[in-house]
Amino acid sequence: MEKASSSSSSSSSPRSITSTNTQLVDLFADIALEVDQRAKDVILSKEEEDGPLCFFDVLADYYVNVSERGKDILDLMVQLWSQSFASHIFSLLFHKWLFEVEVENQEILLRYSSALVQGATNVFWIDIQTNTRRFQTLFRYLLEEVALEPIRLKKIPIQAQRELYLLISRFIFFYNSVDKLDSFLRNFPEFPNAFLVGGAGDFLVIELTDQLQKLKVEPVLLHYLSQMKVLQGMELRMTTSTRLKACLYSFTSPGGPMYPTRAVRHAAWDALDSLFPVGRYPRHLISLFFRLLYPWYWPSSCWNFVVSCIKANVVLVTMRRHTKGTLPTLVLLSMENIKFRFEEDPTE
């Protein structure tokens, strides 16, 4: 009988784990839903209505104002740390509680801080995979109310502070917060390996290059590449600068390992030329030379060049009608619009 009961309990254990994980997934989906517009009008004032309001936004404020009501849920979260969506839920419900309510036990604080960073990373990647900004309020809170507020930031251990800054570095372009970039870099914490890596800008660029290599959603990748120009003029070490250049250059050629689409290649060329103007034309000539080594690309490349010329001439005619610019100036602008498009392979 003992053997039978033992085997029965062991066989039901995987089912129990699966059931728990399913319930956590359902809970995560529920708190990530948007609040009805009528309820949103009651909760928020007109000045605060700058985006979608989700249930986790309301609950996060609730657990700060009535902190004792969240104790039972926190205890349950600790028991479910091994479940995949536990950190997701914790980061959504208790990201404000962690910084606005006193937690005396440093060991528990470190555990909560690590769970916050892990959960926030996971939910931000959900936004990237779906190309949405559902969890933008969480990111903005971590950036504007924590990373840029030293008093709140110092409530978590130094290791958690560093992990939080690296997390924000990876997603600051995605959530359109480049206007806070200067303040973010000024508040960057010190890292023990800074003498090897460099300053705050080096850490930011390293995280961004790693992020670019992982992106597989074309609109998101284009969004990142379009914002890379804000790095222009930033002081970087030679190794970091070379790393950034190599990363961008990997998106300028068709085929492996990145297999970029034509739109991505154009965006990568634009970012590369903007950040590294020295050697711009030799780079394009070298790229053109290697294109000529593949004759099967010639017809499509010529067709793309003709289309680009036609579009440039249309722009030229339109500008001549609506501006009083001289013809040489308009021709230069028109040729700039072509920008060596012949060297680009239009295959996807």
mmCIF file of C-alpha atoms in Angstrom:
data_model
loop_
_atom_site.group_PDB
_atom_site.id
_atom_site.type_symbol
_atom_site.label_atom_id
_atom_site.label_comp_id
_atom_site.label_asym_id
_atom_site.label_seq_id
_atom_site.Cartn_x
_atom_site.Cartn_y
_atom_site.Cartn_z
ATOM 1 C CA MET A 1 0.000 0.000 0.000
ATOM 2 C CA GLU A 2 2.824 2.369 0.812
ATOM 3 C CA LYS A 3 4.418 1.710 -2.566
ATOM 4 C CA ALA A 4 1.112 2.246 -4.296
ATOM 5 C CA SER A 5 0.457 5.543 -2.527
ATOM 6 C CA SER A 6 4.013 6.662 -3.188
ATOM 7 C CA SER A 7 3.755 5.933 -6.886
ATOM 8 C CA SER A 8 0.360 7.628 -7.007
ATOM 9 C CA SER A 9 1.662 10.818 -5.407
ATOM 10 C CA SER A 10 4.723 10.885 -7.657
ATOM 11 C CA SER A 11 2.573 10.448 -10.754
ATOM 12 C CA SER A 12 0.236 13.262 -9.714
ATOM 13 C CA SER A 13 3.077 15.652 -8.943
ATOM 14 C CA PRO A 14 3.761 16.653 -12.576
ATOM 15 C CA ARG A 15 0.043 17.254 -13.070
ATOM 16 C CA SER A 16 0.000 19.500 -10.025
ATOM 17 C CA ILE A 17 2.976 21.476 -11.302
ATOM 18 C CA THR A 18 1.379 21.842 -14.727
ATOM 19 C CA SER A 19 -1.891 22.976 -13.158
ATOM 20 C CA THR A 20 -0.098 25.563 -11.018
ATOM 21 C CA ASN A 21 1.811 26.911 -13.992
ATOM 22 C CA THR A 22 -1.389 27.134 -16.028
ATOM 23 C CA GLN A 23 -3.072 29.105 -13.261
ATOM 24 C CA LEU A 24 -0.111 31.490 -13.099
ATOM 25 C CA VAL A 25 -0.277 32.022 -16.854
ATOM 26 C CA ASP A 26 -4.000 32.783 -16.589
ATOM 27 C CA LEU A 27 -3.372 35.192 -13.712
ATOM 28 C CA PHE A 28 -0.644 36.951 -15.667
ATOM 29 C CA ALA A 29 -2.945 37.304 -18.667
ATOM 30 C CA ASP A 30 -5.705 38.738 -16.460
ATOM 31 C CA ILE A 31 -3.605 41.423 -14.762
ATOM 32 C CA ALA A 32 -2.088 42.423 -18.121
ATOM 33 C CA LEU A 33 -5.516 43.255 -19.562
ATOM 34 C CA GLU A 34 -6.485 46.870 -20.122
ATOM 35 C CA VAL A 35 -9.011 48.521 -17.833
ATOM 36 C CA ASP A 36 -12.362 49.411 -19.389
ATOM 37 C CA GLN A 37 -12.485 52.988 -20.673
ATOM 38 C CA ARG A 38 -15.321 53.954 -18.310
ATOM 39 C CA ALA A 39 -13.372 52.693 -15.300
ATOM 40 C CA LYS A 40 -10.262 54.424 -16.600
ATOM 41 C CA ASP A 41 -12.114 57.749 -16.729
ATOM 42 C CA VAL A 42 -13.044 57.323 -13.064
ATOM 43 C CA ILE A 43 -9.556 56.279 -11.925
ATOM 44 C CA LEU A 44 -7.477 58.794 -13.882
ATOM 45 C CA SER A 45 -7.802 62.495 -14.469
ATOM 46 C CA LYS A 46 -7.616 63.910 -17.980
ATOM 47 C CA GLU A 47 -4.031 65.048 -17.391
ATOM 48 C CA GLU A 48 -2.961 61.490 -16.557
ATOM 49 C CA GLU A 49 -4.520 59.815 -19.598
ATOM 50 C CA ASP A 50 -1.401 59.417 -21.732
ATOM 51 C CA GLY A 51 -1.688 55.726 -22.584
ATOM 52 C CA PRO A 52 -3.429 52.443 -21.820
ATOM 53 C CA LEU A 53 -4.194 51.586 -18.197
ATOM 54 C CA CYS A 54 -3.884 47.921 -17.243
ATOM 55 C CA PHE A 55 -5.055 46.075 -14.163
ATOM 56 C CA PHE A 56 -1.504 45.631 -12.895
ATOM 57 C CA ASP A 57 -1.104 49.438 -12.824
ATOM 58 C CA VAL A 58 -4.099 49.751 -10.513
ATOM 59 C CA LEU A 59 -3.055 46.815 -8.326
ATOM 60 C CA ALA A 60 0.533 48.070 -8.027
ATOM 61 C CA ASP A 61 -0.752 51.345 -6.545
ATOM 62 C CA TYR A 62 -3.151 49.439 -4.308
ATOM 63 C CA TYR A 63 -0.411 47.283 -2.761
ATOM 64 C CA VAL A 64 1.588 50.423 -1.996
ATOM 65 C CA ASN A 65 -1.320 52.194 -0.303
ATOM 66 C CA VAL A 66 -2.537 49.075 1.530
ATOM 67 C CA SER A 67 0.744 47.209 1.912
ATOM 68 C CA GLU A 68 -0.515 44.698 4.488
ATOM 69 C CA ARG A 69 -2.957 43.255 1.917
ATOM 70 C CA GLY A 70 -0.073 42.061 -0.216
ATOM 71 C CA LYS A 71 1.697 40.025 2.459
ATOM 72 C CA ASP A 72 -0.188 36.794 1.755
ATOM 73 C CA ILE A 73 0.439 37.110 -1.966
ATOM 74 C CA LEU A 74 4.138 37.763 -1.370
ATOM 75 C CA ASP A 75 4.400 34.649 0.777
ATOM 76 C CA LEU A 76 2.729 32.672 -1.993
ATOM 77 C CA MET A 77 5.109 34.139 -4.571
ATOM 78 C CA VAL A 78 8.085 32.954 -2.521
ATOM 79 C CA GLN A 79 6.717 29.405 -2.588
ATOM 80 C CA LEU A 80 6.228 29.604 -6.363
ATOM 81 C CA TRP A 81 9.593 31.130 -7.353
ATOM 82 C CA SER A 82 10.431 28.042 -9.434
ATOM 83 C CA GLN A 83 7.338 28.518 -11.615
ATOM 84 C CA SER A 84 7.986 30.292 -14.892
ATOM 85 C CA PHE A 85 5.449 33.126 -14.569
ATOM 86 C CA ALA A 86 5.916 33.870 -10.863
ATOM 87 C CA SER A 87 8.564 36.532 -11.495
ATOM 88 C CA HIS A 88 6.399 38.076 -14.247
ATOM 89 C CA ILE A 89 3.516 38.538 -11.821
ATOM 90 C CA PHE A 90 5.747 39.787 -9.015
ATOM 91 C CA SER A 91 7.338 42.463 -11.207
ATOM 92 C CA LEU A 92 3.941 43.736 -12.347
ATOM 93 C CA LEU A 93 2.193 43.775 -8.967
ATOM 94 C CA PHE A 94 4.996 44.728 -6.583
ATOM 95 C CA HIS A 95 7.456 46.901 -8.528
ATOM 96 C CA LYS A 96 6.237 50.013 -6.690
ATOM 97 C CA TRP A 97 5.871 48.245 -3.360
ATOM 98 C CA LEU A 98 9.539 47.211 -3.443
ATOM 99 C CA PHE A 99 10.742 50.820 -3.602
ATOM 100 C CA GLU A 100 8.044 52.633 -1.625
ATOM 101 C CA VAL A 101 7.508 50.273 1.329
ATOM 102 C CA GLU A 102 10.240 49.551 3.875
ATOM 103 C CA VAL A 103 11.715 46.035 3.786
ATOM 104 C CA GLU A 104 14.129 45.467 6.670
ATOM 105 C CA ASN A 105 15.376 41.959 5.879
ATOM 106 C CA GLN A 106 18.261 42.427 3.415
ATOM 107 C CA GLU A 107 18.230 38.800 2.298
ATOM 108 C CA ILE A 108 14.557 39.006 1.362
ATOM 109 C CA LEU A 109 15.171 42.384 -0.280
ATOM 110 C CA LEU A 110 17.890 40.881 -2.478
ATOM 111 C CA ARG A 111 15.578 38.026 -3.456
ATOM 112 C CA TYR A 112 12.765 40.410 -4.335
ATOM 113 C CA SER A 113 15.120 42.672 -6.300
ATOM 114 C CA SER A 114 16.426 39.773 -8.372
ATOM 115 C CA ALA A 115 12.869 38.602 -9.038
ATOM 116 C CA LEU A 116 11.923 42.115 -10.147
ATOM 117 C CA VAL A 117 14.759 42.336 -12.680
ATOM 118 C CA GLN A 118 14.089 38.846 -13.990
ATOM 119 C CA GLY A 119 10.343 39.394 -14.270
ATOM 120 C CA ALA A 120 10.708 42.818 -15.882
ATOM 121 C CA THR A 121 13.113 41.361 -18.439
ATOM 122 C CA ASN A 122 10.589 38.678 -19.337
ATOM 123 C CA VAL A 123 7.612 41.012 -19.721
ATOM 124 C CA PHE A 124 9.629 43.507 -21.772
ATOM 125 C CA TRP A 125 10.569 40.702 -24.137
ATOM 126 C CA ILE A 126 6.874 39.874 -24.472
ATOM 127 C CA ASP A 127 6.362 43.454 -25.666
ATOM 128 C CA ILE A 128 9.209 43.074 -28.155
ATOM 129 C CA GLN A 129 7.919 39.791 -29.549
ATOM 130 C CA THR A 130 4.463 41.294 -30.076
ATOM 131 C CA ASN A 131 5.750 44.794 -30.985
ATOM 132 C CA THR A 132 3.494 46.436 -28.413
ATOM 133 C CA ARG A 133 4.045 48.786 -25.464
ATOM 134 C CA ARG A 134 1.662 47.191 -22.966
ATOM 135 C CA PHE A 135 4.239 47.218 -20.153
ATOM 136 C CA GLN A 136 5.584 50.681 -20.866
ATOM 137 C CA THR A 137 4.321 52.011 -17.523
ATOM 138 C CA LEU A 138 6.510 49.480 -15.722
ATOM 139 C CA PHE A 139 9.555 50.546 -17.731
ATOM 140 C CA ARG A 140 8.901 54.246 -17.183
ATOM 141 C CA TYR A 141 8.557 53.720 -13.452
ATOM 142 C CA LEU A 142 11.849 51.835 -13.272
ATOM 143 C CA LEU A 143 13.575 54.520 -15.332
ATOM 144 C CA GLU A 144 12.039 57.776 -14.135
ATOM 145 C CA GLU A 145 11.047 56.940 -10.567
ATOM 146 C CA VAL A 146 13.889 54.566 -9.640
ATOM 147 C CA ALA A 147 16.961 54.838 -11.865
ATOM 148 C CA LEU A 148 16.806 58.644 -11.909
ATOM 149 C CA GLU A 149 15.877 58.893 -8.211
ATOM 150 C CA PRO A 150 18.936 57.934 -6.093
ATOM 151 C CA ILE A 151 16.915 57.799 -2.859
ATOM 152 C CA ARG A 152 14.678 55.009 -4.136
ATOM 153 C CA LEU A 153 17.459 53.306 -6.045
ATOM 154 C CA LYS A 154 19.598 52.910 -2.931
ATOM 155 C CA LYS A 155 16.861 50.873 -1.247
ATOM 156 C CA ILE A 156 17.943 47.791 -3.190
ATOM 157 C CA PRO A 157 21.406 46.130 -2.991
ATOM 158 C CA ILE A 158 24.184 47.460 -5.237
ATOM 159 C CA GLN A 159 24.234 44.288 -7.346
ATOM 160 C CA ALA A 160 20.516 44.677 -8.044
ATOM 161 C CA GLN A 161 21.111 48.337 -8.943
ATOM 162 C CA ARG A 162 23.657 47.321 -11.574
ATOM 163 C CA GLU A 163 21.373 44.658 -13.012
ATOM 164 C CA LEU A 164 18.523 47.161 -13.161
ATOM 165 C CA TYR A 165 20.631 49.684 -15.087
ATOM 166 C CA LEU A 166 21.756 47.042 -17.566
ATOM 167 C CA LEU A 167 18.120 46.032 -18.025
ATOM 168 C CA ILE A 168 17.060 49.609 -18.746
ATOM 169 C CA SER A 169 19.985 50.011 -21.162
ATOM 170 C CA ARG A 170 18.663 47.168 -23.304
ATOM 171 C CA PHE A 171 15.122 48.518 -23.606
ATOM 172 C CA ILE A 172 15.499 52.317 -23.421
ATOM 173 C CA PHE A 173 15.328 52.603 -27.226
ATOM 174 C CA PHE A 174 12.316 50.336 -27.514
ATOM 175 C CA TYR A 175 10.219 52.360 -25.065
ATOM 176 C CA ASN A 176 11.105 55.703 -26.707
ATOM 177 C CA SER A 177 12.938 57.151 -23.711
ATOM 178 C CA VAL A 178 16.072 58.448 -25.422
ATOM 179 C CA ASP A 179 15.260 61.932 -24.117
ATOM 180 C CA LYS A 180 16.235 60.625 -20.660
ATOM 181 C CA LEU A 181 19.492 59.115 -21.916
ATOM 182 C CA ASP A 182 21.822 61.851 -20.630
ATOM 183 C CA SER A 183 20.329 61.795 -17.135
ATOM 184 C CA PHE A 184 20.376 58.010 -17.169
ATOM 185 C CA LEU A 185 24.079 57.884 -17.996
ATOM 186 C CA ARG A 186 24.946 60.475 -15.344
ATOM 187 C CA ASN A 187 23.334 58.303 -12.662
ATOM 188 C CA PHE A 188 24.927 55.071 -13.885
ATOM 189 C CA PRO A 189 26.331 53.077 -10.923
ATOM 190 C CA GLU A 190 29.964 52.060 -10.709
ATOM 191 C CA PHE A 191 30.870 48.559 -11.860
ATOM 192 C CA PRO A 192 33.821 46.592 -10.473
ATOM 193 C CA ASN A 193 35.073 45.875 -14.011
ATOM 194 C CA ALA A 194 34.742 49.475 -15.212
ATOM 195 C CA PHE A 195 38.523 49.812 -15.615
ATOM 196 C CA LEU A 196 38.352 47.057 -18.241
ATOM 197 C CA VAL A 197 35.049 47.888 -19.950
ATOM 198 C CA GLY A 198 34.914 51.672 -19.734
ATOM 199 C CA GLY A 199 32.378 54.244 -18.622
ATOM 200 C CA ALA A 200 28.595 54.369 -18.591
ATOM 201 C CA GLY A 201 28.424 54.889 -22.356
ATOM 202 C CA ASP A 202 30.453 51.746 -22.961
ATOM 203 C CA PHE A 203 28.134 49.642 -20.814
ATOM 204 C CA LEU A 204 25.108 51.112 -22.614
ATOM 205 C CA VAL A 205 26.496 50.384 -26.081
ATOM 206 C CA ILE A 206 27.567 46.850 -25.142
ATOM 207 C CA GLU A 207 24.057 46.065 -23.907
ATOM 208 C CA LEU A 208 22.509 47.605 -27.028
ATOM 209 C CA THR A 209 24.725 45.625 -29.406
ATOM 210 C CA ASP A 210 23.882 42.405 -27.582
ATOM 211 C CA GLN A 211 20.203 43.326 -27.786
ATOM 212 C CA LEU A 212 20.393 44.014 -31.520
ATOM 213 C CA GLN A 213 21.868 40.580 -32.153
ATOM 214 C CA LYS A 214 18.886 38.965 -30.398
ATOM 215 C CA LEU A 215 16.100 40.885 -32.140
ATOM 216 C CA LYS A 216 14.104 38.884 -34.689
ATOM 217 C CA VAL A 217 11.041 41.125 -35.130
ATOM 218 C CA GLU A 218 11.699 43.392 -38.117
ATOM 219 C CA PRO A 219 9.675 46.475 -37.005
ATOM 220 C CA VAL A 220 11.399 46.406 -33.613
ATOM 221 C CA LEU A 221 14.823 46.025 -35.196
ATOM 222 C CA LEU A 222 14.110 48.944 -37.526
ATOM 223 C CA HIS A 223 13.008 50.998 -34.526
ATOM 224 C CA TYR A 224 16.270 50.292 -32.702
ATOM 225 C CA LEU A 225 18.386 51.095 -35.766
ATOM 226 C CA SER A 226 16.537 54.356 -36.378
ATOM 227 C CA GLN A 227 17.390 55.542 -32.862
ATOM 228 C CA MET A 228 21.055 54.547 -32.930
ATOM 229 C CA LYS A 229 21.914 58.032 -34.178
ATOM 230 C CA VAL A 230 21.512 59.428 -30.653
ATOM 231 C CA LEU A 231 24.815 57.718 -29.818
ATOM 232 C CA GLN A 232 26.613 60.118 -32.151
ATOM 233 C CA GLY A 233 29.367 62.001 -30.337
ATOM 234 C CA MET A 234 29.387 59.680 -27.324
ATOM 235 C CA GLU A 235 32.861 58.974 -25.947
ATOM 236 C CA LEU A 236 33.566 55.260 -26.237
ATOM 237 C CA ARG A 237 36.596 53.074 -25.908
ATOM 238 C CA MET A 238 38.082 51.715 -29.109
ATOM 239 C CA THR A 239 36.953 48.167 -28.324
ATOM 240 C CA THR A 240 33.362 49.314 -27.712
ATOM 241 C CA SER A 241 33.333 51.441 -30.864
ATOM 242 C CA THR A 242 34.644 48.518 -32.920
ATOM 243 C CA ARG A 243 32.015 46.258 -31.391
ATOM 244 C CA LEU A 244 29.230 48.665 -32.344
ATOM 245 C CA LYS A 245 30.582 49.076 -35.872
ATOM 246 C CA ALA A 246 30.849 45.318 -36.367
ATOM 247 C CA CYS A 247 27.311 44.825 -35.057
ATOM 248 C CA LEU A 248 25.841 47.377 -37.469
ATOM 249 C CA TYR A 249 27.922 46.077 -40.359
ATOM 250 C CA SER A 250 26.556 42.567 -39.798
ATOM 251 C CA PHE A 251 23.112 43.898 -40.752
ATOM 252 C CA THR A 252 24.264 45.479 -44.041
ATOM 253 C CA SER A 253 24.823 42.256 -46.003
ATOM 254 C CA PRO A 254 22.229 39.693 -47.082
ATOM 255 C CA GLY A 255 22.498 36.135 -45.889
ATOM 256 C CA GLY A 256 23.753 34.627 -42.652
ATOM 257 C CA PRO A 257 24.137 34.860 -39.827
ATOM 258 C CA MET A 258 21.565 37.681 -39.445
ATOM 259 C CA TYR A 259 19.635 37.304 -42.753
ATOM 260 C CA PRO A 260 18.440 40.938 -42.660
ATOM 261 C CA THR A 261 15.701 42.149 -44.959
ATOM 262 C CA ARG A 262 16.315 44.965 -47.404
ATOM 263 C CA ALA A 263 14.695 47.530 -45.096
ATOM 264 C CA VAL A 264 16.928 46.424 -42.229
ATOM 265 C CA ARG A 265 20.035 46.672 -44.419
ATOM 266 C CA HIS A 266 19.150 50.219 -45.438
ATOM 267 C CA ALA A 267 18.524 51.218 -41.817
ATOM 268 C CA ALA A 268 21.822 49.644 -40.760
ATOM 269 C CA TRP A 269 23.694 51.552 -43.479
ATOM 270 C CA ASP A 270 22.070 54.811 -42.355
ATOM 271 C CA ALA A 271 23.022 54.197 -38.721
ATOM 272 C CA LEU A 272 26.554 53.146 -39.672
ATOM 273 C CA ASP A 273 27.103 56.203 -41.870
ATOM 274 C CA SER A 274 25.727 58.515 -39.199
ATOM 275 C CA LEU A 275 27.817 57.137 -36.333
ATOM 276 C CA PHE A 276 30.990 56.487 -38.336
ATOM 277 C CA PRO A 277 31.140 59.042 -41.188
ATOM 278 C CA VAL A 278 34.883 58.535 -41.663
ATOM 279 C CA GLY A 279 35.338 55.836 -44.284
ATOM 280 C CA ARG A 280 31.732 56.015 -45.391
ATOM 281 C CA TYR A 281 32.342 56.010 -49.150
ATOM 282 C CA PRO A 282 35.109 53.359 -49.095
ATOM 283 C CA ARG A 283 32.710 51.099 -47.157
ATOM 284 C CA HIS A 284 30.062 51.501 -49.831
ATOM 285 C CA LEU A 285 32.549 50.924 -52.640
ATOM 286 C CA ILE A 286 33.852 47.768 -50.986
ATOM 287 C CA SER A 287 30.285 46.569 -50.520
ATOM 288 C CA LEU A 288 29.557 47.304 -54.188
ATOM 289 C CA PHE A 289 32.657 45.364 -55.252
ATOM 290 C CA PHE A 290 31.542 42.293 -53.338
ATOM 291 C CA ARG A 291 28.056 42.635 -54.852
ATOM 292 C CA LEU A 292 29.618 42.426 -58.311
ATOM 293 C CA LEU A 293 31.066 39.034 -57.408
ATOM 294 C CA TYR A 294 27.525 37.609 -57.383
ATOM 295 C CA PRO A 295 26.110 38.036 -60.937
ATOM 296 C CA TRP A 296 22.711 36.603 -59.993
ATOM 297 C CA TYR A 297 22.099 39.758 -57.948
ATOM 298 C CA TRP A 298 22.746 42.124 -60.872
ATOM 299 C CA PRO A 299 19.258 42.206 -62.468
ATOM 300 C CA SER A 300 17.475 42.851 -59.190
ATOM 301 C CA SER A 301 20.087 45.409 -58.119
ATOM 302 C CA CYS A 302 19.801 47.267 -61.433
ATOM 303 C CA TRP A 303 16.026 47.269 -61.148
ATOM 304 C CA ASN A 304 16.233 48.679 -57.637
ATOM 305 C CA PHE A 305 18.654 51.366 -58.840
ATOM 306 C CA VAL A 306 16.264 52.401 -61.629
ATOM 307 C CA VAL A 307 13.350 52.593 -59.184
ATOM 308 C CA SER A 308 15.442 54.715 -56.799
ATOM 309 C CA CYS A 309 16.377 57.087 -59.637
ATOM 310 C CA ILE A 310 12.738 57.468 -60.656
ATOM 311 C CA LYS A 311 11.719 58.227 -57.078
ATOM 312 C CA ALA A 312 14.566 60.728 -56.770
ATOM 313 C CA ASN A 313 13.470 62.501 -59.954
ATOM 314 C CA VAL A 314 9.895 62.673 -58.694
ATOM 315 C CA VAL A 315 11.200 64.294 -55.520
ATOM 316 C CA LEU A 316 13.278 66.690 -57.644
ATOM 317 C CA VAL A 317 10.291 67.785 -59.731
ATOM 318 C CA THR A 318 8.126 68.217 -56.647
ATOM 319 C CA MET A 319 10.752 70.319 -54.913
ATOM 320 C CA ARG A 320 11.209 72.519 -57.972
ATOM 321 C CA ARG A 321 7.499 73.261 -57.947
ATOM 322 C CA HIS A 322 7.226 74.079 -54.257
ATOM 323 C CA THR A 323 10.601 75.666 -53.502
ATOM 324 C CA LYS A 324 12.738 78.383 -54.939
ATOM 325 C CA GLY A 325 15.969 76.444 -54.563
ATOM 326 C CA THR A 326 18.516 76.493 -57.361
ATOM 327 C CA LEU A 327 18.803 73.502 -59.669
ATOM 328 C CA PRO A 328 22.282 72.398 -58.480
ATOM 329 C CA THR A 329 21.059 72.308 -54.897
ATOM 330 C CA LEU A 330 18.029 70.254 -55.880
ATOM 331 C CA VAL A 331 20.176 67.840 -57.880
ATOM 332 C CA LEU A 332 22.435 67.301 -54.877
ATOM 333 C CA LEU A 333 19.430 66.631 -52.683
ATOM 334 C CA SER A 334 18.046 64.234 -55.264
ATOM 335 C CA MET A 335 21.317 62.313 -55.558
ATOM 336 C CA GLU A 336 21.546 62.142 -51.765
ATOM 337 C CA ASN A 337 18.157 60.421 -51.827
ATOM 338 C CA ILE A 338 19.603 57.638 -54.003
ATOM 339 C CA LYS A 339 22.518 57.017 -51.609
ATOM 340 C CA PHE A 340 24.263 54.219 -53.407
ATOM 341 C CA ARG A 341 21.133 52.109 -53.610
ATOM 342 C CA PHE A 342 22.625 50.218 -56.570
ATOM 343 C CA GLU A 343 24.949 48.388 -54.232
ATOM 344 C CA GLU A 344 22.035 47.080 -52.180
ATOM 345 C CA ASP A 345 20.541 43.687 -52.986
ATOM 346 C CA PRO A 346 16.715 43.987 -52.808
ATOM 347 C CA THR A 347 16.134 40.328 -52.066
ATOM 348 C CA GLU A 348 14.456 39.652 -48.741
#
